[in-house]
Coordinates of C-alpha atoms and ligand atoms in Angstrom, one line a residue:
M1 CA 69.6 128.3 131.4
D2 CA 67.8 126.1 129.0
K3 CA 66.4 122.7 130.1
L4 CA 65.3 119.6 128.2
L5 CA 62.0 117.9 129.1
I6 CA 61.8 114.3 128.0
T7 CA 58.8 111.9 128.4
G8 CA 60.3 108.4 128.4
G9 CA 58.9 105.0 127.5
R10 CA 58.6 105.2 123.7
P11 CA 60.8 103.3 121.3
L12 CA 62.7 105.2 118.6
A13 CA 61.7 104.9 115.0
G14 CA 62.9 106.6 111.8
E15 CA 66.0 107.9 110.1
V16 CA 68.4 110.6 111.1
R17 CA 71.4 112.3 109.5
V18 CA 74.6 112.4 111.6
S19 CA 76.4 115.8 111.7
G20 CA 80.1 116.5 111.1
A21 CA 82.6 115.6 113.9
K22 CA 83.1 118.3 116.5
N23 CA 86.5 116.9 117.3
A24 CA 87.6 116.9 113.7
A25 CA 86.2 120.4 112.9
L26 CA 88.0 122.1 115.8
P27 CA 91.6 121.2 114.9
I28 CA 90.8 121.6 111.2
M29 CA 89.6 125.2 111.8
C30 CA 93.0 125.8 113.4
A31 CA 94.7 124.6 110.2
A32 CA 93.4 127.8 108.5
L33 CA 96.1 129.7 110.5
L34 CA 98.8 127.9 108.5
T35 CA 98.0 129.7 105.1
E36 CA 97.0 133.1 103.9
Q37 CA 94.6 131.4 101.4
S38 CA 91.1 130.3 102.0
L39 CA 90.2 127.0 103.8
R40 CA 86.7 126.0 102.6
L41 CA 85.1 123.4 104.9
D42 CA 81.9 121.4 104.5
N43 CA 79.9 119.2 106.9
V44 CA 80.8 121.5 109.8
P45 CA 78.4 121.0 112.7
R46 CA 76.4 123.9 114.1
L47 CA 77.8 123.8 117.7
M48 CA 78.7 126.2 120.4
D49 CA 82.3 125.0 120.4
V50 CA 82.6 125.7 116.6
R51 CA 81.2 129.2 117.2
T52 CA 83.7 129.7 120.0
M53 CA 86.7 128.6 117.9
G54 CA 85.4 130.9 115.2
K55 CA 85.4 133.8 117.7
I56 CA 88.9 133.0 118.9
L57 CA 90.2 133.0 115.3
A58 CA 88.3 136.1 114.3
L59 CA 89.9 138.0 117.2
M60 CA 93.3 137.2 115.8
G61 CA 92.3 138.7 112.4
V62 CA 91.1 135.6 110.6
E63 CA 88.2 136.1 108.3
V64 CA 85.6 133.6 109.5
G65 CA 82.6 133.3 107.2
A66 CA 79.0 132.7 108.5
Q67 CA 78.2 129.0 108.8
D68 CA 75.7 128.1 106.2
N69 CA 74.3 124.6 105.9
G70 CA 77.5 122.9 107.0
H71 CA 79.7 125.2 104.8
L72 CA 82.3 127.4 106.6
E73 CA 85.1 129.4 105.0
L74 CA 88.1 130.7 106.9
R75 CA 90.9 132.9 105.6
A76 CA 94.0 134.0 107.7
R77 CA 95.2 136.6 105.2
E78 CA 97.3 138.0 108.0
I79 CA 97.4 137.4 111.7
K80 CA 97.0 140.7 113.5
D81 CA 97.1 139.5 117.1
P82 CA 98.3 135.9 117.8
T83 CA 96.4 135.8 121.2
A84 CA 93.8 133.5 122.6
G85 CA 92.4 135.1 125.8
Y86 CA 91.2 133.4 129.0
E87 CA 87.6 134.4 128.6
L88 CA 87.1 132.2 125.5
V89 CA 89.8 129.6 126.2
K90 CA 88.2 128.7 129.6
T91 CA 85.0 127.8 127.8
M92 CA 86.7 125.4 125.4
R93 CA 90.0 123.7 126.1
A94 CA 90.5 122.7 122.4
S95 CA 91.5 126.4 121.9
V96 CA 95.0 125.3 122.9
M97 CA 95.3 123.9 119.4
V98 CA 95.9 127.4 118.0
L99 CA 99.4 127.4 119.7
G100 CA 101.1 125.1 117.2
P101 CA 99.9 126.8 114.0
L102 CA 100.5 130.3 115.4
L103 CA 104.1 129.5 116.2
A104 CA 104.5 127.9 112.8
R105 CA 102.9 130.8 110.9
C106 CA 104.1 133.9 112.8
G107 CA 106.7 132.7 115.3
R108 CA 104.8 133.9 118.4
A109 CA 101.6 133.3 120.4
K110 CA 100.0 134.2 123.7
V111 CA 97.5 131.5 124.7
S112 CA 95.7 131.2 128.0
L113 CA 96.2 128.0 129.9
P114 CA 92.9 126.2 129.7
G115 CA 92.5 125.8 133.4
G116 CA 90.4 123.2 135.2
C117 CA 87.7 121.0 133.7
G118 CA 85.0 118.8 135.3
I119 CA 86.3 115.5 134.1
G120 CA 89.9 115.8 135.0
A121 CA 93.1 118.0 135.4
R122 CA 93.8 117.7 131.6
P123 CA 97.2 119.3 131.6
V124 CA 98.9 120.4 128.4
D125 CA 102.4 119.5 129.3
Q126 CA 102.8 117.3 126.2
H127 CA 101.8 120.1 123.9
I128 CA 104.4 122.3 125.5
K129 CA 107.2 119.7 125.6
G130 CA 106.7 118.9 121.9
L131 CA 106.8 122.5 120.8
Q132 CA 109.9 123.1 122.9
A133 CA 111.5 120.1 121.2
M134 CA 110.8 122.0 117.9
G135 CA 112.7 125.0 119.3
A136 CA 109.8 127.1 120.8
E137 CA 110.4 129.2 123.9
I138 CA 107.4 128.9 126.1
V139 CA 107.1 130.9 129.3
L140 CA 104.2 130.5 131.6
E141 CA 103.1 133.7 133.3
H142 CA 99.9 135.1 134.7
G143 CA 98.0 132.1 133.4
Y144 CA 99.2 132.4 129.9
M145 CA 101.7 130.5 127.7
N146 CA 103.9 133.1 126.1
A147 CA 105.5 131.3 123.1
S148 CA 108.0 132.3 120.5
A149 CA 110.1 130.6 117.8
K150 CA 112.2 132.2 115.1
K151 CA 111.7 129.1 113.0
L152 CA 110.3 125.8 114.2
K153 CA 112.7 122.9 113.5
G154 CA 111.7 119.3 112.9
A155 CA 112.3 117.0 115.9
R156 CA 111.8 113.4 117.1
I157 CA 109.1 113.7 119.8
V158 CA 108.1 110.7 121.9
M159 CA 104.8 111.6 123.7
D160 CA 104.7 110.4 127.3
V161 CA 100.9 109.8 127.1
V162 CA 98.6 109.3 124.1
T163 CA 97.0 112.7 123.7
V164 CA 94.5 113.6 120.9
T165 CA 94.8 117.4 120.8
G166 CA 98.5 117.1 121.8
T167 CA 99.1 115.0 118.7
E168 CA 97.0 117.5 116.6
N169 CA 98.8 120.6 118.0
L170 CA 102.2 119.2 117.2
L171 CA 101.1 117.8 113.8
L172 CA 99.8 121.3 112.9
A173 CA 103.1 122.9 114.0
A174 CA 105.3 120.4 112.2
T175 CA 103.8 121.0 108.7
L176 CA 105.7 124.3 108.4
A177 CA 108.8 123.4 110.5
E178 CA 112.2 123.1 108.9
G179 CA 113.0 119.4 108.3
V180 CA 111.4 116.2 109.5
T181 CA 109.3 115.7 112.6
L182 CA 108.6 112.2 114.0
L183 CA 105.6 112.0 116.4
E184 CA 105.9 108.8 118.4
N185 CA 103.2 107.3 120.7
A186 CA 100.8 109.6 118.7
A187 CA 97.1 109.4 119.0
R188 CA 95.4 107.2 116.4
E189 CA 91.9 108.7 116.5
P190 CA 90.0 109.1 113.2
E191 CA 89.9 112.8 113.9
V192 CA 93.7 112.9 113.7
V193 CA 93.5 111.2 110.3
D194 CA 90.8 113.7 109.1
L195 CA 93.1 116.6 110.2
A196 CA 96.0 115.1 108.4
N197 CA 93.9 114.6 105.2
C198 CA 93.0 118.3 105.3
L199 CA 96.6 119.3 105.8
K200 CA 97.7 117.1 102.9
A201 CA 95.1 118.8 100.7
M202 CA 96.8 122.0 101.7
G203 CA 100.2 120.7 100.6
A204 CA 101.6 119.2 103.8
K205 CA 103.8 116.1 103.6
I206 CA 102.5 113.6 106.2
E207 CA 102.8 109.9 106.5
G208 CA 101.4 107.5 109.1
A209 CA 98.5 109.5 110.5
G210 CA 96.3 107.0 112.3
T211 CA 99.2 105.0 113.4
Q212 CA 101.3 105.6 116.5
T213 CA 104.2 107.1 114.5
I214 CA 103.5 110.1 112.3
H215 CA 106.2 111.4 109.9
I216 CA 106.0 115.0 108.8
E217 CA 108.3 116.7 106.4
G218 CA 108.0 120.5 106.8
V219 CA 107.3 122.6 103.7
R220 CA 107.8 126.3 103.2
T221 CA 104.2 127.3 102.7
L222 CA 100.8 125.7 102.6
S223 CA 97.9 126.7 100.3
G224 CA 94.2 126.9 100.8
A225 CA 92.0 123.8 100.2
A226 CA 88.5 122.5 100.4
H227 CA 87.8 119.7 102.9
R228 CA 84.7 117.8 104.1
V229 CA 84.7 117.1 107.8
M230 CA 84.3 113.5 108.7
P231 CA 81.0 112.3 110.4
D232 CA 80.8 112.5 114.2
R233 CA 81.4 109.0 115.5
I234 CA 80.4 109.9 119.0
E235 CA 77.1 111.4 118.0
T236 CA 76.6 108.2 115.9
G237 CA 77.4 106.0 119.0
T238 CA 75.1 108.1 121.2
F239 CA 72.1 107.4 118.9
L240 CA 73.0 103.7 118.8
A241 CA 73.1 103.7 122.7
A242 CA 69.7 105.4 122.7
V243 CA 68.2 102.6 120.6
A244 CA 69.9 100.0 122.8
A245 CA 68.3 101.5 125.9
A246 CA 64.8 102.7 124.6
G247 CA 64.3 100.0 121.8
G248 CA 63.0 100.6 118.3
K249 CA 64.6 100.8 114.8
V250 CA 66.7 103.7 113.6
K251 CA 68.8 104.3 110.4
L252 CA 71.7 106.7 110.7
T253 CA 72.9 108.3 107.5
G254 CA 75.9 110.4 106.6
A255 CA 77.9 108.2 109.1
A256 CA 81.4 106.6 109.1
P257 CA 80.7 103.1 110.5
D258 CA 84.3 102.0 110.5
S259 CA 85.2 104.8 112.9
L260 CA 83.2 103.4 115.8
A261 CA 83.8 99.7 115.6
S262 CA 84.5 99.3 119.3
T263 CA 81.1 100.8 120.2
V264 CA 79.2 98.8 117.6
E265 CA 80.8 95.6 118.9
K266 CA 79.8 96.4 122.5
L267 CA 76.2 97.2 121.4
K268 CA 75.9 94.0 119.4
E269 CA 77.1 92.2 122.6
A270 CA 74.2 93.9 124.4
G271 CA 71.8 92.4 121.9
V272 CA 71.3 95.3 119.4
K273 CA 70.9 94.2 115.8
I274 CA 73.2 96.5 113.8
T275 CA 73.8 96.4 110.0
A276 CA 76.0 98.9 108.2
G277 CA 77.0 100.1 104.7
G278 CA 79.5 102.7 103.4
D279 CA 77.9 105.7 105.1
W280 CA 75.0 104.4 107.1
L281 CA 74.1 102.1 110.0
E282 CA 70.8 100.6 111.1
A283 CA 70.1 99.6 114.6
E284 CA 67.1 97.5 115.9
M285 CA 66.4 96.6 119.4
T286 CA 63.4 94.9 121.1
G287 CA 63.3 94.1 124.9
R288 CA 65.9 94.9 127.5
P289 CA 69.6 95.0 126.6
R290 CA 72.1 92.6 128.2
S291 CA 74.7 94.2 130.5
V292 CA 78.1 94.8 128.8
S293 CA 81.3 95.6 130.7
L294 CA 83.9 97.9 129.2
T295 CA 87.2 99.6 129.8
T296 CA 88.0 102.9 128.0
A297 CA 91.2 103.2 126.0
P298 CA 92.8 105.3 123.3
Y299 CA 91.6 104.5 119.8
P300 CA 90.9 101.9 118.5
G301 CA 90.0 100.9 122.0
F302 CA 86.6 101.8 123.5
A303 CA 86.2 105.6 123.4
T304 CA 86.0 107.4 126.7
D305 CA 83.5 109.8 125.0
M306 CA 81.1 106.8 124.8
Q307 CA 81.5 105.6 128.4
A308 CA 78.7 107.7 129.9
Q309 CA 76.2 106.7 127.2
L310 CA 76.9 103.0 127.7
M311 CA 76.6 103.4 131.4
A312 CA 73.1 104.8 130.9
M313 CA 72.2 101.8 128.7
N314 CA 73.6 99.4 131.4
C315 CA 71.3 101.0 134.0
V316 CA 68.3 99.3 132.4
A317 CA 70.1 96.1 131.1
K318 CA 69.8 92.6 132.4
G319 CA 72.7 91.7 134.6
K320 CA 75.8 93.5 136.0
A321 CA 78.3 95.6 134.1
E322 CA 81.8 96.7 135.2
I323 CA 82.8 100.0 133.6
T324 CA 86.4 101.1 134.0
E325 CA 87.5 104.7 132.9
T326 CA 91.2 104.8 132.3
I327 CA 91.6 108.1 130.4
F328 CA 90.2 110.8 132.8
E329 CA 90.3 110.8 136.5
N330 CA 86.8 112.1 137.2
R331 CA 84.5 111.0 134.5
F332 CA 81.7 109.4 136.5
M333 CA 79.8 112.5 137.5
H334 CA 76.8 111.3 135.4
A335 CA 76.6 108.2 137.7
L336 CA 75.4 110.5 140.6
E337 CA 72.6 111.9 138.4
L338 CA 71.6 108.5 137.0
Q339 CA 71.2 107.3 140.6
R340 CA 68.5 110.1 140.9
L341 CA 66.6 108.2 138.2
G342 CA 66.8 105.0 140.2
A343 CA 70.0 103.5 138.7
D344 CA 72.0 101.0 140.8
I345 CA 75.6 102.1 140.4
Q346 CA 78.5 101.5 142.9
I347 CA 81.7 103.5 142.3
H348 CA 85.1 102.1 143.4
G349 CA 87.9 104.4 142.2
N350 CA 87.8 104.4 138.4
T351 CA 85.4 101.4 138.2
A352 CA 81.6 101.6 138.3
M353 CA 79.6 98.5 139.0
V354 CA 76.2 98.9 137.3
T355 CA 73.4 96.5 138.2
G356 CA 70.5 96.8 135.7
V357 CA 67.1 97.6 137.1
D358 CA 63.7 97.0 135.5
K359 CA 62.6 100.6 135.4
L360 CA 64.1 104.1 135.8
Q361 CA 61.8 106.8 137.1
G362 CA 61.9 110.2 135.5
A363 CA 63.3 113.0 137.7
T364 CA 65.0 116.4 137.6
V365 CA 68.7 116.0 136.9
M366 CA 71.7 118.2 136.1
A367 CA 74.1 118.0 133.2
T368 CA 77.7 118.3 134.4
D369 CA 79.7 117.8 131.2
L370 CA 79.1 117.2 127.5
R371 CA 78.9 113.4 127.4
A372 CA 77.3 113.2 130.9
S373 CA 74.5 115.2 129.4
A374 CA 74.1 112.7 126.6
S375 CA 73.9 109.9 129.1
L376 CA 71.1 111.7 130.9
V377 CA 69.2 112.0 127.6
V378 CA 69.6 108.3 126.9
A379 CA 68.3 107.5 130.4
G380 CA 65.4 110.0 130.0
L381 CA 64.3 108.2 126.9
V382 CA 63.7 105.0 128.8
A383 CA 62.7 106.4 132.2
Q384 CA 59.1 106.3 133.2
G385 CA 57.4 109.7 133.2
E386 CA 59.2 113.0 132.8
T387 CA 62.9 113.7 133.1
L388 CA 63.9 117.4 133.2
I389 CA 67.6 117.9 132.4
D390 CA 69.1 121.2 133.6
R391 CA 72.3 123.1 132.3
I392 CA 72.0 121.7 128.8
Y393 CA 74.5 124.2 127.5
H394 CA 76.9 121.4 128.0
L395 CA 74.9 119.4 125.5
D396 CA 74.8 122.3 123.0
R397 CA 78.6 122.3 122.9
G398 CA 78.7 118.9 121.1
Y399 CA 75.3 117.9 119.7
E400 CA 73.7 119.7 116.8
S401 CA 69.9 120.1 117.3
L402 CA 69.6 117.0 119.3
E403 CA 66.1 117.6 120.4
K404 CA 65.0 118.1 116.8
K405 CA 66.7 114.9 115.7
L406 CA 65.2 112.9 118.6
S407 CA 61.6 114.2 118.1
G408 CA 62.1 113.2 114.4
L409 CA 62.5 109.7 115.8
G410 CA 59.2 109.9 117.7
V411 CA 60.6 111.0 121.1
R412 CA 58.5 113.4 123.2
I413 CA 61.2 116.0 124.0
A414 CA 61.0 119.8 124.4
R415 CA 63.6 122.5 125.1
I416 CA 62.4 124.8 128.0
K417 CA 63.9 128.2 127.7
Ligands
EPZ1 C1 90.3 115.0 123.2 O1 90.5 115.7 124.3 C2 88.8 115.2 122.9 N1 88.5 116.6 122.6 C3 88.0 114.7 124.1 O2 86.6 114.8 123.8 C4 88.3 113.2 124.4 O3 87.6 112.8 125.5 C5 89.8 113.0 124.6 O4 90.5 113.6 123.4 C6 90.1 111.6 124.7 O5 89.7 110.9 123.6 C7 88.8 117.1 121.4 O6 89.3 116.4 120.5 C8 88.5 118.5 121.2 P1 93.8 113.9 125.6 P2 92.1 115.9 124.8 O7 94.8 115.0 125.5 O8 92.9 116.0 123.6 C9 96.3 113.4 129.5 C10 84.4 115.5 124.1 O9 83.6 115.0 124.8 N2 97.2 114.5 129.0 O10 93.7 112.8 124.6 O11 92.1 117.1 125.7 C11 94.9 113.9 129.9 O12 94.9 114.4 131.2 C12 85.8 115.7 124.6 O13 84.2 115.8 122.9 C13 98.4 114.8 129.7 O14 98.7 114.2 130.7 O15 92.4 114.6 125.6 C14 94.1 112.6 129.8 O16 94.2 111.9 131.0 C15 85.9 115.5 126.1 N3 99.1 115.8 129.2 C16 94.8 111.9 128.7 O17 96.1 112.4 128.5 C17 98.8 116.5 128.0 O18 99.6 117.4 127.6 C18 94.1 111.9 127.3 O19 93.8 113.3 127.1 C19 97.6 116.1 127.3 C20 96.8 115.1 127.8

């Protein structure tokens, strides 16, 4: 397994281009299932999860082109086998988003239940409930969802919890259902809006994406389209948190500043000087950050995917921070690793009390999930001496060439095979 070796203590300096958003690219790739014409995507990040989604679609008979400099073309001329098997689904829960489009396109699907995940139980009951409301029969057997629907019908669906991929799965399905679907208590994440924009380019009739009520009028068929994936707001926020912790001055280009307002606000509170334009942000930090407390919430609240990175920054801040995680039940695993670097963190249920220390000491630590790995990188940038991060395949799932981007900012970092 690859490791990352970071020598901390140097401020970041320079300019880096943000990649396309993983959590927009994945549902948008599933949209290719809804038409027999080509879906031509740009700004697609080179990530393990994108490759996995490509494999899952290719196994169904979708023509998946080679990724070339952000460009990716998909074409589901016909769907030979509407199945997503356990071997691939267990490595990436977002695979469950093929269920809605397969039912809409070919009336049947066999998709493995995602199974467990480090950060929480992450059930898919809302995905199932919504599709059943549209007329799908879904039988759970031998770890699979066996789904069928002669023709999906529009329905009014009130989601019990705000779920991002649940909203996206149902949005995908509703575009080809007969009649009108109302998704209430829908997720408002920018990635949901990006998916809706792509679907509209394909001919879907969608109103209200980005609000808590999405209105979809089903159409008979959808055509191919060209779509540019939005910038990754979590990668952007991760770099900002790195500057906050390690200091320096960095310009991020190819970004979408408005999509990470809650993170920018928190980092300004911590003392980072941040300016922004249409597609760029610049962050400058000297001295230690101030502690900032936060509570994660669905968009536009503070993103749970930024919680670990802000915890890392708080480890070296001046003061005490209270971090409350309300979305997932086990998303503090990074705290145990940060403590190995000398962090002072007390966990009480879903709240972590972080008391800033003057210095972290480099050590060997282990990545446990995607954003936990990012928080260990942030801590390694500021820790004294060498930090060796193990199991960085977690990182490779969601960050495109992170070590290259960081060394471009003057960081001493190397991947150890
Ligand atoms: C998406 O996951 C993201 N993944 C996650 O990013 C992100 O952390 C999460 O949204 C929250 O923002 C993708 O978009 C591919 P949820 P998702 O359904 O959709 C409960 C990353 O780091 N729930 O919004 O799986 C669930 O247990 C990843 O890039 C149900 O109870 O998350 C959780 O407590 C990690 N029933 C809450 O809702 C359901 O049917 C929010 O989960 C679905 C969800």
